[in-house]
Amino acid sequence: MTSPVIPTIRPARPEDVPAVVAMVHELAEYERAPDQCHLTTEQLTSALFTTTPALFGHVAVDERDEPVGFALWFLNFSTWAGVHGIYLEDLYVRPSARGTGAGRLLLATLADICVQRGYQRLEWWMIDWNPAAGFYASIGAEQLNEWVPYRLSGEALHGLAARAQAATTHPNHRPGRVPDRRDEA
């Protein structure tokens, strides 16, 4: 019996984008939310390959250089540590490539970027029922329970944004200042 071929990890290229988008949709299906995933090839290409990208990607490729997994990530910043870190938005390995070390190598690549650049953190969120929790624990990742995620989206996001827009038209508005309750009285 032959052992599985260990994938190679490299930065994503424009020609990888359709495969990565397909895998993002596979991930959404796995996470029981396929109707919430609307990512297109055009959107991901634009995000990854602009002159000043805010999103970065790596792929795990097989012996034919075909993507079998990916990591999409961006920089965050710790005000307490005073340095950047990496936030891993998505990590996914196709079922056919699981057990090859692709996931571990993708994470190791991001950890190496952190170390090389002096970043102190590699962080991500995981859906609570994902069986990858054991894998993450095996590489030394610690689960953070004391932090509670919050999200503004949809109507709530637009409603709050409208307050900022209204503040710029308030009679006491000065650039760089948001009116407070005393201005409303």
Coordinates of C-alpha atoms in Angstrom, one line a residue:
M1 CA 0.0 0.0 0.0
T2 CA 1.4 3.4 -1.0
S3 CA 1.3 6.3 1.4
P4 CA -0.6 9.4 0.3
V5 CA 1.3 12.1 -1.6
I6 CA 2.1 15.0 0.6
P7 CA 0.7 18.2 -1.0
T8 CA 2.8 21.2 -1.7
I9 CA 1.8 24.6 -0.2
R10 CA 2.2 27.7 -2.2
P11 CA 0.6 31.2 -2.5
A12 CA -2.6 31.1 -4.5
R13 CA -2.4 32.2 -8.2
P14 CA -5.1 33.6 -10.4
E15 CA -5.6 30.3 -12.1
D16 CA -6.4 28.7 -8.7
V17 CA -9.3 31.0 -8.0
P18 CA -12.1 28.9 -9.6
A19 CA -11.0 25.8 -7.5
V20 CA -10.8 27.9 -4.3
V21 CA -14.3 29.3 -4.9
A22 CA -15.6 25.8 -5.5
M23 CA -14.0 24.7 -2.2
V24 CA -15.5 27.7 -0.4
H25 CA -18.9 26.5 -1.6
E26 CA -18.0 22.9 -0.5
L27 CA -17.1 24.3 3.0
A28 CA -20.4 26.2 3.2
E29 CA -22.2 23.0 2.3
Y30 CA -20.3 21.1 5.0
E31 CA -21.2 23.8 7.5
R32 CA -24.8 23.4 6.6
A33 CA -25.1 26.9 5.2
P34 CA -24.9 26.7 1.4
D35 CA -27.5 29.3 0.9
Q36 CA -25.4 31.9 2.8
C37 CA -22.3 31.5 0.5
H38 CA -22.4 33.9 -2.5
L39 CA -18.6 34.1 -3.3
T40 CA -17.8 34.4 -7.0
T41 CA -14.6 33.9 -8.9
E42 CA -14.7 37.6 -9.8
Q43 CA -15.0 38.7 -6.2
L44 CA -12.2 36.5 -5.0
T45 CA -9.9 37.4 -7.9
S46 CA -10.5 41.1 -7.1
A47 CA -9.8 40.6 -3.4
L48 CA -6.6 38.6 -3.8
F49 CA -5.0 40.2 -6.8
T50 CA -5.5 43.9 -6.4
T51 CA -2.4 46.2 -6.2
T52 CA -2.9 46.4 -2.4
P53 CA -4.7 43.2 -1.3
A54 CA -6.3 42.9 2.1
L55 CA -6.9 39.2 1.7
F56 CA -4.2 36.6 1.1
G57 CA -4.4 32.9 0.1
H58 CA -2.4 29.8 0.0
V59 CA -3.3 26.5 -1.6
A60 CA -2.3 22.9 -1.0
V61 CA -1.8 21.3 -4.4
D62 CA -1.4 17.7 -5.5
E63 CA 1.2 16.2 -7.7
R64 CA -0.5 17.7 -10.8
D65 CA -0.5 21.2 -9.2
E66 CA -4.3 21.1 -8.7
P67 CA -5.6 22.7 -5.5
V68 CA -6.9 20.2 -3.0
G69 CA -7.1 22.7 0.0
F70 CA -6.8 26.3 0.8
A71 CA -6.3 28.9 3.5
L72 CA -7.7 32.4 3.1
W73 CA -6.4 34.9 5.6
F74 CA -5.8 38.6 6.4
L75 CA -3.8 40.7 8.9
N76 CA -5.2 41.7 12.2
F77 CA -3.6 43.9 14.8
S78 CA -3.2 43.5 18.6
T79 CA -3.2 46.8 20.3
W80 CA -1.9 45.1 23.5
A81 CA 1.0 43.4 21.8
G82 CA 1.5 46.3 19.3
V83 CA 2.0 44.0 16.4
H84 CA 0.1 42.4 13.5
G85 CA -1.1 38.8 13.5
I86 CA -2.9 36.6 11.0
Y87 CA -6.6 35.9 11.1
L88 CA -7.4 32.7 9.2
E89 CA -10.8 33.2 7.6
D90 CA -11.2 29.8 6.1
L91 CA -9.2 26.6 6.0
Y92 CA -10.5 23.7 3.9
V93 CA -9.1 20.5 2.6
R94 CA -11.1 18.4 0.2
P95 CA -12.2 15.0 1.6
S96 CA -10.0 13.1 -0.9
A97 CA -6.9 14.9 0.4
R98 CA -7.6 14.6 4.1
G99 CA -5.0 12.6 6.0
T100 CA -2.3 13.8 3.6
G101 CA -1.1 16.5 6.0
A102 CA -2.5 19.3 3.8
G103 CA -4.3 21.1 6.7
R104 CA -1.3 20.8 9.0
L105 CA 1.0 22.2 6.2
L106 CA -1.4 25.1 5.5
L107 CA -1.4 26.0 9.1
A108 CA 2.4 25.5 9.4
T109 CA 2.9 27.9 6.4
L110 CA 0.8 30.6 8.2
A111 CA 2.7 30.0 11.4
D112 CA 6.0 30.4 9.5
I113 CA 4.7 33.7 8.0
C114 CA 3.9 34.9 11.6
V115 CA 7.4 33.9 12.9
Q116 CA 9.2 35.4 9.9
R117 CA 7.4 38.7 10.1
G118 CA 7.4 39.0 13.9
Y119 CA 3.6 38.5 14.2
Q120 CA 2.6 37.0 17.6
R121 CA -0.7 35.4 16.8
L122 CA -2.4 33.1 14.4
E123 CA -6.1 33.1 15.1
W124 CA -9.3 31.6 13.7
W125 CA -12.9 30.7 14.5
M126 CA -14.3 27.2 14.2
I127 CA -18.0 26.1 14.2
D128 CA -18.5 24.4 17.6
W129 CA -19.5 20.9 16.2
N130 CA -16.5 20.6 13.8
P131 CA -14.5 17.5 14.5
A132 CA -11.3 19.3 13.7
A133 CA -11.2 20.5 17.3
G134 CA -9.1 17.5 18.2
F135 CA -6.7 18.2 15.4
Y136 CA -6.3 21.8 16.4
A137 CA -5.6 20.8 20.0
S138 CA -3.0 18.3 18.8
I139 CA -1.0 21.1 17.2
G140 CA -1.1 23.2 20.4
A141 CA -4.0 25.6 19.5
E142 CA -6.0 26.7 22.5
Q143 CA -9.7 27.2 22.5
L144 CA -10.7 30.7 23.8
N145 CA -13.9 30.6 25.7
E146 CA -13.9 34.0 27.4
W147 CA -14.4 36.0 24.2
V148 CA -17.9 36.3 22.7
P149 CA -18.3 37.1 19.0
Y150 CA -20.5 39.9 17.9
R151 CA -21.6 40.7 14.4
L152 CA -23.4 43.6 12.8
S153 CA -25.0 42.9 9.4
G154 CA -28.0 43.5 7.3
E155 CA -30.5 46.0 8.7
A156 CA -28.7 46.5 11.9
L157 CA -25.5 47.4 10.1
H158 CA -27.3 49.9 7.8
G159 CA -29.2 51.4 10.7
L160 CA -26.1 52.1 12.6
A161 CA -24.4 53.5 9.5
A162 CA -27.3 55.8 9.0
R163 CA -26.6 57.4 12.4
A164 CA -23.0 58.2 11.2
Q165 CA -24.4 59.7 8.0
A166 CA -27.0 61.7 9.9
A167 CA -24.3 63.0 12.3
T168 CA -22.4 64.6 9.3
T169 CA -25.6 66.6 8.5
H170 CA -26.3 67.7 12.1
P171 CA -26.1 71.5 12.6
N172 CA -23.4 71.2 15.3
H173 CA -21.3 68.8 13.2
R174 CA -17.6 69.5 13.0
P175 CA -15.3 67.3 10.9
G176 CA -13.8 64.5 13.0
R177 CA -16.5 64.9 15.7
V178 CA -19.6 62.7 16.2
P179 CA -22.4 64.6 18.0
D180 CA -23.3 63.3 21.4
R181 CA -26.6 63.3 23.4
R182 CA -26.2 66.9 24.5
D183 CA -26.3 67.9 20.8
E184 CA -29.7 66.2 20.4
A185 CA -31.3 68.0 23.3

